């Protein structure tokens, strides 16, 4: 559906996109995930035609749109700040795009009614944006973007300005919406949980390049490098390797048994000192120091395991990894 080929974009000496190529399948929800300055918003805006590339091409539905204006690309765009028309009602905001395209009035009415029901705003048609919550305004913005029947829906940090609870609710709602309308969607986010929660595929970006593309499960369980592994979830360094804290098993005896099929036997067992035990609702974070290396690391265990072990600061325990995705950590000499 969307193909970006060897895209370059520079701002002076800063390389925002450095030879980026990406295929986005039709009907998918793909997340562009990365830290600030990684190039994810520049890539999204280049797909939309809001940024011109210094090199490379963008194809949408088989058509080269590299030099086509945004208005002619069949794009629906939702920003972090929804930029609603404050003097218009919800209905008028959603109907704005179809009216500009001079669609028949009856068709506009039917389309707006359908979308307001889909996004859960069918009882709010006559309200103004100031009378809506932040989450409702973003749902209105999504309905407005969908009202023009876009080939592609582009979302640039759409929930970034909302509080954590509203963001979590809207993530669930966005996934249901996508499953209902099936429009090819690209979501820019720096929130790993958001990407893992809603996306079919994730492209992890760093310093203007794509580090890895895959399903959430692929990237979490089979990261291609340390950056991808550390950006998608918590990590600890255990005997020279990056591992997931929830993959570290703790016990009071040194003879912990872990199946060799996991590929973790080379990491061995580490004797460690418990520095702090933090109860985080359904899980417990145990902060430890490796007795052999002096390095701190973290294990995440269940409340049941924590109670059974009776862990407290100052205890000596033994740790072993049950799974170790990712490549060995390269430890510099300095």
PDB file of C-alpha atoms in Angstrom, residues 10-294:
ATOM      1  CA  UNK A  10      18.435  16.778   5.813  1.00  0.00           C
ATOM      2  CA  UNK A  11      17.980  19.951   7.832  1.00  0.00           C
ATOM      3  CA  UNK A  12      21.327  21.633   7.474  1.00  0.00           C
ATOM      4  CA  UNK A  13      23.894  19.258   8.985  1.00  0.00           C
ATOM      5  CA  UNK A  14      21.204  17.149  10.681  1.00  0.00           C
ATOM      6  CA  UNK A  15      20.139  13.991   8.885  1.00  0.00           C
ATOM      7  CA  UNK A  16      16.481  13.392   9.730  1.00  0.00           C
ATOM      8  CA  UNK A  17      16.120  10.495   7.269  1.00  0.00           C
ATOM      9  CA  UNK A  18      19.186   8.523   6.194  1.00  0.00           C
ATOM     10  CA  UNK A  19      18.451   6.017   3.410  1.00  0.00           C
ATOM     11  CA  UNK A  20      15.100   4.856   4.806  1.00  0.00           C
ATOM     12  CA  UNK A  21      13.092   2.173   2.997  1.00  0.00           C
ATOM     13  CA  UNK A  22       9.798   0.820   4.336  1.00  0.00           C
ATOM     14  CA  UNK A  23       6.856  -1.211   3.017  1.00  0.00           C
ATOM     15  CA  UNK A  24       3.494  -0.797   4.761  1.00  0.00           C
ATOM     16  CA  UNK A  25       0.933  -3.472   3.815  1.00  0.00           C
ATOM     17  CA  UNK A  26      -2.628  -2.494   2.893  1.00  0.00           C
ATOM     18  CA  UNK A  27      -5.093  -2.544   5.778  1.00  0.00           C
ATOM     19  CA  UNK A  28      -2.361  -2.724   8.414  1.00  0.00           C
ATOM     20  CA  UNK A  29      -1.795  -0.550  11.468  1.00  0.00           C
ATOM     21  CA  UNK A  30       1.934   0.203  11.508  1.00  0.00           C
ATOM     22  CA  UNK A  31       3.653   2.130  14.303  1.00  0.00           C
ATOM     23  CA  UNK A  32       6.754   4.254  13.738  1.00  0.00           C
ATOM     24  CA  UNK A  33       8.449   4.031  17.126  1.00  0.00           C
ATOM     25  CA  UNK A  34      11.547   5.804  18.335  1.00  0.00           C
ATOM     26  CA  UNK A  35      12.986   8.484  20.625  1.00  0.00           C
ATOM     27  CA  UNK A  36      12.774  12.206  19.921  1.00  0.00           C
ATOM     28  CA  UNK A  37      14.844  13.102  16.874  1.00  0.00           C
ATOM     29  CA  UNK A  38      14.787   9.566  15.445  1.00  0.00           C
ATOM     30  CA  UNK A  39      13.036  10.691  12.227  1.00  0.00           C
ATOM     31  CA  UNK A  40       9.632   9.091  12.757  1.00  0.00           C
ATOM     32  CA  UNK A  41       7.573  12.297  12.374  1.00  0.00           C
ATOM     33  CA  UNK A  42       9.678  13.386   9.392  1.00  0.00           C
ATOM     34  CA  UNK A  43       8.974  10.036   7.723  1.00  0.00           C
ATOM     35  CA  UNK A  44       5.237  10.381   8.414  1.00  0.00           C
ATOM     36  CA  UNK A  45       5.144  13.943   7.088  1.00  0.00           C
ATOM     37  CA  UNK A  46       7.070  12.826   3.989  1.00  0.00           C
ATOM     38  CA  UNK A  47       4.439  10.156   3.329  1.00  0.00           C
ATOM     39  CA  UNK A  48       1.770  12.847   3.721  1.00  0.00           C
ATOM     40  CA  UNK A  49       3.578  15.265   1.394  1.00  0.00           C
ATOM     41  CA  UNK A  50       4.052  17.840   4.140  1.00  0.00           C
ATOM     42  CA  UNK A  51       7.834  17.446   3.810  1.00  0.00           C
ATOM     43  CA  UNK A  52       9.696  17.191   0.514  1.00  0.00           C
ATOM     44  CA  UNK A  53      12.423  14.551   0.350  1.00  0.00           C
ATOM     45  CA  UNK A  54      16.003  15.346  -0.629  1.00  0.00           C
ATOM     46  CA  UNK A  55      16.167  11.907  -2.217  1.00  0.00           C
ATOM     47  CA  UNK A  56      14.072   8.791  -2.589  1.00  0.00           C
ATOM     48  CA  UNK A  57      10.466   8.064  -3.501  1.00  0.00           C
ATOM     49  CA  UNK A  58       7.049   7.519  -1.912  1.00  0.00           C
ATOM     50  CA  UNK A  59       4.438   5.284  -3.549  1.00  0.00           C
ATOM     51  CA  UNK A  60       0.843   4.951  -2.354  1.00  0.00           C
ATOM     52  CA  UNK A  61      -1.350   2.212  -3.848  1.00  0.00           C
ATOM     53  CA  UNK A  62       1.209   1.749  -6.630  1.00  0.00           C
ATOM     54  CA  UNK A  63       1.292   5.437  -7.609  1.00  0.00           C
ATOM     55  CA  UNK A  64       4.416   7.573  -7.306  1.00  0.00           C
ATOM     56  CA  UNK A  65       3.311  10.501  -5.119  1.00  0.00           C
ATOM     57  CA  UNK A  66       6.790  11.829  -4.313  1.00  0.00           C
ATOM     58  CA  UNK A  67       6.013  15.179  -5.961  1.00  0.00           C
ATOM     59  CA  UNK A  68       2.220  15.127  -5.553  1.00  0.00           C
ATOM     60  CA  UNK A  69       0.583  17.697  -3.260  1.00  0.00           C
ATOM     61  CA  UNK A  70      -0.825  16.499   0.098  1.00  0.00           C
ATOM     62  CA  UNK A  71      -4.380  17.256  -1.036  1.00  0.00           C
ATOM     63  CA  UNK A  72      -4.081  14.768  -3.906  1.00  0.00           C
ATOM     64  CA  UNK A  73      -2.532  11.855  -1.997  1.00  0.00           C
ATOM     65  CA  UNK A  74      -5.745  10.521  -0.436  1.00  0.00           C
ATOM     66  CA  UNK A  75      -4.417  11.082   3.068  1.00  0.00           C
ATOM     67  CA  UNK A  76      -6.250  11.611   6.360  1.00  0.00           C
ATOM     68  CA  UNK A  77      -4.005  13.259   8.978  1.00  0.00           C
ATOM     69  CA  UNK A  78      -4.478  13.583  12.755  1.00  0.00           C
ATOM     70  CA  UNK A  79      -1.984  15.597  14.795  1.00  0.00           C
ATOM     71  CA  UNK A  80      -1.323  15.599  18.535  1.00  0.00           C
ATOM     72  CA  UNK A  81      -3.178  18.918  18.669  1.00  0.00           C
ATOM     73  CA  UNK A  82      -6.451  18.334  16.888  1.00  0.00           C
ATOM     74  CA  UNK A  83      -6.845  21.913  15.567  1.00  0.00           C
ATOM     75  CA  UNK A  84     -10.635  21.807  15.602  1.00  0.00           C
ATOM     76  CA  UNK A  85     -12.694  24.664  14.176  1.00  0.00           C
ATOM     77  CA  UNK A  86     -13.798  26.198  17.450  1.00  0.00           C
ATOM     78  CA  UNK A  87     -16.787  28.047  15.951  1.00  0.00           C
ATOM     79  CA  UNK A  88     -18.186  24.840  14.425  1.00  0.00           C
ATOM     80  CA  UNK A  89     -20.146  22.054  16.105  1.00  0.00           C
ATOM     81  CA  UNK A  90     -18.924  18.467  16.145  1.00  0.00           C
ATOM     82  CA  UNK A  91     -21.145  17.681  13.166  1.00  0.00           C
ATOM     83  CA  UNK A  92     -19.890  20.713  11.221  1.00  0.00           C
ATOM     84  CA  UNK A  93     -16.259  19.827  11.960  1.00  0.00           C
ATOM     85  CA  UNK A  94     -16.669  16.275  10.690  1.00  0.00           C
ATOM     86  CA  UNK A  95     -18.622  17.430   7.633  1.00  0.00           C
ATOM     87  CA  UNK A  96     -16.042  20.047   6.651  1.00  0.00           C
ATOM     88  CA  UNK A  97     -13.930  17.832   4.366  1.00  0.00           C
ATOM     89  CA  UNK A  98     -16.827  16.312   2.411  1.00  0.00           C
ATOM     90  CA  UNK A  99     -18.324  19.801   1.936  1.00  0.00           C
ATOM     91  CA  UNK A 100     -15.049  21.103   0.524  1.00  0.00           C
ATOM     92  CA  UNK A 101     -15.153  18.198  -1.928  1.00  0.00           C
ATOM     93  CA  UNK A 102     -18.704  19.244  -2.860  1.00  0.00           C
ATOM     94  CA  UNK A 103     -20.298  15.890  -2.085  1.00  0.00           C
ATOM     95  CA  UNK A 104     -24.122  15.736  -2.201  1.00  0.00           C
ATOM     96  CA  UNK A 105     -25.741  16.986   1.002  1.00  0.00           C
ATOM     97  CA  UNK A 106     -27.590  13.722   1.623  1.00  0.00           C
ATOM     98  CA  UNK A 107     -24.366  11.747   1.242  1.00  0.00           C
ATOM     99  CA  UNK A 108     -22.569  14.064   3.681  1.00  0.00           C
ATOM    100  CA  UNK A 109     -25.336  13.698   6.264  1.00  0.00           C
ATOM    101  CA  UNK A 110     -25.271   9.898   6.040  1.00  0.00           C
ATOM    102  CA  UNK A 111     -21.476   9.801   6.213  1.00  0.00           C
ATOM    103  CA  UNK A 112     -21.270  12.079   9.245  1.00  0.00           C
ATOM    104  CA  UNK A 113     -24.006  10.156  11.078  1.00  0.00           C
ATOM    105  CA  UNK A 114     -22.189   6.894  10.435  1.00  0.00           C
ATOM    106  CA  UNK A 115     -18.809   8.204  11.622  1.00  0.00           C
ATOM    107  CA  UNK A 116     -20.174   9.863  14.754  1.00  0.00           C
ATOM    108  CA  UNK A 117     -21.707   6.540  15.725  1.00  0.00           C
ATOM    109  CA  UNK A 118     -18.479   4.670  14.966  1.00  0.00           C
ATOM    110  CA  UNK A 119     -16.375   6.999  17.142  1.00  0.00           C
ATOM    111  CA  UNK A 120     -18.950   7.148  19.934  1.00  0.00           C
ATOM    112  CA  UNK A 121     -19.985  10.770  19.501  1.00  0.00           C
ATOM    113  CA  UNK A 122     -23.506  10.303  18.116  1.00  0.00           C
ATOM    114  CA  UNK A 123     -24.965  12.144  21.118  1.00  0.00           C
ATOM    115  CA  UNK A 124     -22.607  15.094  20.786  1.00  0.00           C
ATOM    116  CA  UNK A 125     -23.395  16.376  17.283  1.00  0.00           C
ATOM    117  CA  UNK A 126     -24.424  19.862  18.384  1.00  0.00           C
ATOM    118  CA  UNK A 127     -21.691  20.484  20.928  1.00  0.00           C
ATOM    119  CA  UNK A 128     -18.705  22.715  20.255  1.00  0.00           C
ATOM    120  CA  UNK A 129     -15.095  21.551  20.736  1.00  0.00           C
ATOM    121  CA  UNK A 130     -14.778  23.508  23.986  1.00  0.00           C
ATOM    122  CA  UNK A 131     -17.626  21.439  25.404  1.00  0.00           C
ATOM    123  CA  UNK A 132     -15.785  18.140  24.807  1.00  0.00           C
ATOM    124  CA  UNK A 133     -13.122  16.352  26.822  1.00  0.00           C
ATOM    125  CA  UNK A 134      -9.642  15.902  25.334  1.00  0.00           C
ATOM    126  CA  UNK A 135     -10.382  12.301  24.426  1.00  0.00           C
ATOM    127  CA  UNK A 136     -13.669  13.262  22.763  1.00  0.00           C
ATOM    128  CA  UNK A 137     -11.947  15.981  20.738  1.00  0.00           C
ATOM    129  CA  UNK A 138      -9.386  13.478  19.461  1.00  0.00           C
ATOM    130  CA  UNK A 139     -12.163  11.073  18.467  1.00  0.00           C
ATOM    131  CA  UNK A 140     -13.806  13.961  16.623  1.00  0.00           C
ATOM    132  CA  UNK A 141     -10.482  14.629  14.864  1.00  0.00           C
ATOM    133  CA  UNK A 142     -10.286  10.987  13.784  1.00  0.00           C
ATOM    134  CA  UNK A 143     -13.873  11.096  12.484  1.00  0.00           C
ATOM    135  CA  UNK A 144     -13.026  14.273  10.541  1.00  0.00           C
ATOM    136  CA  UNK A 145      -9.969  12.576   8.990  1.00  0.00           C
ATOM    137  CA  UNK A 146     -12.021   9.514   8.021  1.00  0.00           C
ATOM    138  CA  UNK A 147     -14.872  11.591   6.567  1.00  0.00           C
ATOM    139  CA  UNK A 148     -13.002  12.084   3.278  1.00  0.00           C
ATOM    140  CA  UNK A 149     -12.553   8.321   2.774  1.00  0.00           C
ATOM    141  CA  UNK A 150      -8.755   8.451   2.801  1.00  0.00           C
ATOM    142  CA  UNK A 151      -6.613   5.702   1.319  1.00  0.00           C
ATOM    143  CA  UNK A 152      -4.257   6.155   4.263  1.00  0.00           C
ATOM    144  CA  UNK A 153      -4.733   7.469   7.809  1.00  0.00           C
ATOM    145  CA  UNK A 154      -1.649   9.088   9.373  1.00  0.00           C
ATOM    146  CA  UNK A 155      -1.555   9.699  13.137  1.00  0.00           C
ATOM    147  CA  UNK A 156       1.227  11.863  14.585  1.00  0.00           C
ATOM    148  CA  UNK A 157       1.364  11.308  18.371  1.00  0.00           C
ATOM    149  CA  UNK A 158      -2.451  11.640  18.483  1.00  0.00           C
ATOM    150  CA  UNK A 159      -2.754  10.896  22.204  1.00  0.00           C
ATOM    151  CA  UNK A 160       0.443  12.567  23.405  1.00  0.00           C
ATOM    152  CA  UNK A 161      -1.280  15.537  25.052  1.00  0.00           C
ATOM    153  CA  UNK A 162      -3.713  13.386  27.073  1.00  0.00           C
ATOM    154  CA  UNK A 163      -3.308  11.878  30.533  1.00  0.00           C
ATOM    155  CA  UNK A 164      -2.279   8.237  30.972  1.00  0.00           C
ATOM    156  CA  UNK A 165      -5.742   6.809  31.713  1.00  0.00           C
ATOM    157  CA  UNK A 166      -7.354   8.547  28.718  1.00  0.00           C
ATOM    158  CA  UNK A 167      -4.462   7.442  26.473  1.00  0.00           C
ATOM    159  CA  UNK A 168      -4.932   3.827  27.532  1.00  0.00           C
ATOM    160  CA  UNK A 169      -8.679   3.998  26.855  1.00  0.00           C
ATOM    161  CA  UNK A 170      -8.140   5.599  23.436  1.00  0.00           C
ATOM    162  CA  UNK A 171      -5.547   2.985  22.464  1.00  0.00           C
ATOM    163  CA  UNK A 172      -8.144   0.264  22.993  1.00  0.00           C
ATOM    164  CA  UNK A 173     -10.722   2.304  21.113  1.00  0.00           C
ATOM    165  CA  UNK A 174      -8.318   2.988  18.194  1.00  0.00           C
ATOM    166  CA  UNK A 175      -7.585  -0.719  17.779  1.00  0.00           C
ATOM    167  CA  UNK A 176     -11.326  -1.498  17.660  1.00  0.00           C
ATOM    168  CA  UNK A 177     -11.885   1.356  15.215  1.00  0.00           C
ATOM    169  CA  UNK A 178      -9.138   0.105  12.923  1.00  0.00           C
ATOM    170  CA  UNK A 179     -10.536  -3.423  12.973  1.00  0.00           C
ATOM    171  CA  UNK A 180     -13.882  -1.957  11.908  1.00  0.00           C
ATOM    172  CA  UNK A 181     -12.826   0.441   9.136  1.00  0.00           C
ATOM    173  CA  UNK A 182      -9.650  -1.372   7.917  1.00  0.00           C
ATOM    174  CA  UNK A 183      -8.020   1.780   6.534  1.00  0.00           C
ATOM    175  CA  UNK A 184      -4.238   1.537   6.180  1.00  0.00           C
ATOM    176  CA  UNK A 185      -2.948   3.406   9.233  1.00  0.00           C
ATOM    177  CA  UNK A 186       0.474   4.697  10.258  1.00  0.00           C
ATOM    178  CA  UNK A 187       0.928   5.802  13.878  1.00  0.00           C
ATOM    179  CA  UNK A 188       3.889   7.814  15.143  1.00  0.00           C
ATOM    180  CA  UNK A 189       4.640   7.327  18.824  1.00  0.00           C
ATOM    181  CA  UNK A 190       7.520   7.330  21.289  1.00  0.00           C
ATOM    182  CA  UNK A 191       5.426   5.245  23.715  1.00  0.00           C
ATOM    183  CA  UNK A 192       6.560   1.611  23.562  1.00  0.00           C
ATOM    184  CA  UNK A 193       3.459   0.324  25.348  1.00  0.00           C
ATOM    185  CA  UNK A 194       1.220   2.175  22.897  1.00  0.00           C
ATOM    186  CA  UNK A 195       3.003   0.641  19.897  1.00  0.00           C
ATOM    187  CA  UNK A 196       2.945  -2.866  21.365  1.00  0.00           C
ATOM    188  CA  UNK A 197      -0.728  -2.478  22.295  1.00  0.00           C
ATOM    189  CA  UNK A 198      -2.254  -1.273  19.019  1.00  0.00           C
ATOM    190  CA  UNK A 199       0.078  -2.026  16.094  1.00  0.00           C
ATOM    191  CA  UNK A 200       0.193  -5.024  13.752  1.00  0.00           C
ATOM    192  CA  UNK A 201       3.749  -4.065  12.803  1.00  0.00           C
ATOM    193  CA  UNK A 202       6.340  -1.762  14.343  1.00  0.00           C
ATOM    194  CA  UNK A 203       9.226   0.031  12.651  1.00  0.00           C
ATOM    195  CA  UNK A 204      11.788   1.039  15.271  1.00  0.00           C
ATOM    196  CA  UNK A 205      13.704   4.165  14.253  1.00  0.00           C
ATOM    197  CA  UNK A 206      16.921   5.664  15.591  1.00  0.00           C
ATOM    198  CA  UNK A 207      19.028   8.549  14.260  1.00  0.00           C
ATOM    199  CA  UNK A 208      17.186   8.733  10.975  1.00  0.00           C
ATOM    200  CA  UNK A 209      17.371   5.038  10.187  1.00  0.00           C
ATOM    201  CA  UNK A 210      15.109   2.028  10.648  1.00  0.00           C
ATOM    202  CA  UNK A 211      16.650  -0.463  13.061  1.00  0.00           C
ATOM    203  CA  UNK A 212      14.073  -3.258  12.688  1.00  0.00           C
ATOM    204  CA  UNK A 213      10.573  -3.891  11.346  1.00  0.00           C
ATOM    205  CA  UNK A 214       8.331  -6.683  12.550  1.00  0.00           C
ATOM    206  CA  UNK A 215       5.377  -7.733  14.647  1.00  0.00           C
ATOM    207  CA  UNK A 216       5.342  -6.657  18.304  1.00  0.00           C
ATOM    208  CA  UNK A 217       6.164 -10.238  19.294  1.00  0.00           C
ATOM    209  CA  UNK A 218       9.107 -10.417  16.857  1.00  0.00           C
ATOM    210  CA  UNK A 219      10.645  -7.199  18.095  1.00  0.00           C
ATOM    211  CA  UNK A 220      10.155  -7.963  21.780  1.00  0.00           C
ATOM    212  CA  UNK A 221      11.306 -11.595  21.685  1.00  0.00           C
ATOM    213  CA  UNK A 222      13.787 -11.464  18.788  1.00  0.00           C
ATOM    214  CA  UNK A 223      15.364  -7.986  18.691  1.00  0.00           C
ATOM    215  CA  UNK A 224      18.114  -7.610  16.119  1.00  0.00           C
ATOM    216  CA  UNK A 225      20.300  -5.369  18.254  1.00  0.00           C
ATOM    217  CA  UNK A 226      20.680  -3.851  21.707  1.00  0.00           C
ATOM    218  CA  UNK A 227      18.927  -0.620  20.765  1.00  0.00           C
ATOM    219  CA  UNK A 228      15.728  -2.387  19.726  1.00  0.00           C
ATOM    220  CA  UNK A 229      15.800  -4.596  22.800  1.00  0.00           C
ATOM    221  CA  UNK A 230      16.392  -1.743  25.240  1.00  0.00           C
ATOM    222  CA  UNK A 231      13.811   0.526  23.584  1.00  0.00           C
ATOM    223  CA  UNK A 232      11.037  -2.081  23.675  1.00  0.00           C
ATOM    224  CA  UNK A 233      10.780  -2.792  27.368  1.00  0.00           C
ATOM    225  CA  UNK A 234      12.960  -2.845  30.460  1.00  0.00           C
ATOM    226  CA  UNK A 235      16.353  -4.536  30.345  1.00  0.00           C
ATOM    227  CA  UNK A 236      19.039  -5.570  32.807  1.00  0.00           C
ATOM    228  CA  UNK A 237      22.678  -6.379  32.125  1.00  0.00           C
ATOM    229  CA  UNK A 238      23.361  -9.873  33.428  1.00  0.00           C
ATOM    230  CA  UNK A 239      26.851 -11.366  33.099  1.00  0.00           C
ATOM    231  CA  UNK A 240      27.578  -9.195  30.063  1.00  0.00           C
ATOM    232  CA  UNK A 241      24.244  -9.684  28.254  1.00  0.00           C
ATOM    233  CA  UNK A 242      21.072  -7.629  28.057  1.00  0.00           C
ATOM    234  CA  UNK A 243      18.101  -9.602  29.373  1.00  0.00           C
ATOM    235  CA  UNK A 244      14.509  -8.880  30.342  1.00  0.00           C
ATOM    236  CA  UNK A 245      14.033  -8.407  34.113  1.00  0.00           C
ATOM    237  CA  UNK A 246      11.007 -10.724  34.035  1.00  0.00           C
ATOM    238  CA  UNK A 247      13.240 -13.461  32.568  1.00  0.00           C
ATOM    239  CA  UNK A 248      15.448 -13.538  35.674  1.00  0.00           C
ATOM    240  CA  UNK A 249      14.673 -16.251  38.212  1.00  0.00           C
ATOM    241  CA  UNK A 250      15.699 -15.821  41.858  1.00  0.00           C
ATOM    242  CA  UNK A 251      16.311 -18.425  44.553  1.00  0.00           C
ATOM    243  CA  UNK A 252      18.161 -19.014  47.814  1.00  0.00           C
ATOM    244  CA  UNK A 253      20.138 -22.006  46.474  1.00  0.00           C
ATOM    245  CA  UNK A 254      22.917 -21.818  43.836  1.00  0.00           C
ATOM    246  CA  UNK A 255      21.697 -24.934  41.998  1.00  0.00           C
ATOM    247  CA  UNK A 256      18.899 -23.295  39.996  1.00  0.00           C
ATOM    248  CA  UNK A 257      17.785 -25.494  37.116  1.00  0.00           C
ATOM    249  CA  UNK A 258      16.831 -23.923  33.801  1.00  0.00           C
ATOM    250  CA  UNK A 259      16.298 -25.933  30.590  1.00  0.00           C
ATOM    251  CA  UNK A 260      19.342 -25.754  28.314  1.00  0.00           C
ATOM    252  CA  UNK A 261      16.992 -25.441  25.357  1.00  0.00           C
ATOM    253  CA  UNK A 262      16.499 -21.807  26.338  1.00  0.00           C
ATOM    254  CA  UNK A 263      20.052 -21.080  25.244  1.00  0.00           C
ATOM    255  CA  UNK A 264      20.845 -19.338  28.526  1.00  0.00           C
ATOM    256  CA  UNK A 265      23.159 -21.870  30.129  1.00  0.00           C
ATOM    257  CA  UNK A 266      26.235 -19.854  29.096  1.00  0.00           C
ATOM    258  CA  UNK A 267      25.091 -16.987  31.303  1.00  0.00           C
ATOM    259  CA  UNK A 268      25.427 -19.171  34.377  1.00  0.00           C
ATOM    260  CA  UNK A 269      24.157 -18.370  37.852  1.00  0.00           C
ATOM    261  CA  UNK A 270      25.026 -15.093  39.562  1.00  0.00           C
ATOM    262  CA  UNK A 271      25.216 -14.586  43.316  1.00  0.00           C
ATOM    263  CA  UNK A 272      23.696 -11.246  44.193  1.00  0.00           C
ATOM    264  CA  UNK A 273      22.736  -9.011  47.075  1.00  0.00           C
ATOM    265  CA  UNK A 274      19.209  -7.666  47.374  1.00  0.00           C
ATOM    266  CA  UNK A 275      19.363  -3.867  47.596  1.00  0.00           C
ATOM    267  CA  UNK A 276      15.657  -3.027  47.507  1.00  0.00           C
ATOM    268  CA  UNK A 277      12.292  -4.751  47.058  1.00  0.00           C
ATOM    269  CA  UNK A 278       9.573  -2.635  45.428  1.00  0.00           C
ATOM    270  CA  UNK A 279       5.951  -3.827  45.290  1.00  0.00           C
ATOM    271  CA  UNK A 280       4.299  -2.596  42.069  1.00  0.00           C
ATOM    272  CA  UNK A 281       0.773  -3.953  42.349  1.00  0.00           C
ATOM    273  CA  UNK A 282       0.715  -7.254  40.473  1.00  0.00           C
ATOM    274  CA  UNK A 283       4.507  -7.605  40.292  1.00  0.00           C
ATOM    275  CA  UNK A 284       7.560  -7.043  42.457  1.00  0.00           C
ATOM    276  CA  UNK A 285      10.760  -5.335  41.301  1.00  0.00           C
ATOM    277  CA  UNK A 286      13.900  -6.580  43.022  1.00  0.00           C
ATOM    278  CA  UNK A 287      16.967  -4.352  42.749  1.00  0.00           C
ATOM    279  CA  UNK A 288      20.187  -6.358  43.095  1.00  0.00           C
ATOM    280  CA  UNK A 289      23.962  -6.105  42.874  1.00  0.00           C
ATOM    281  CA  UNK A 290      25.983  -8.824  41.137  1.00  0.00           C
ATOM    282  CA  UNK A 291      28.498 -10.071  43.725  1.00  0.00           C
ATOM    283  CA  UNK A 292      31.094 -10.967  41.089  1.00  0.00           C
ATOM    284  CA  UNK A 293      30.983  -7.816  38.947  1.00  0.00           C
ATOM    285  CA  UNK A 294      29.506  -5.218  41.290  1.00  0.00           C
TER     286      UNK A 294
END
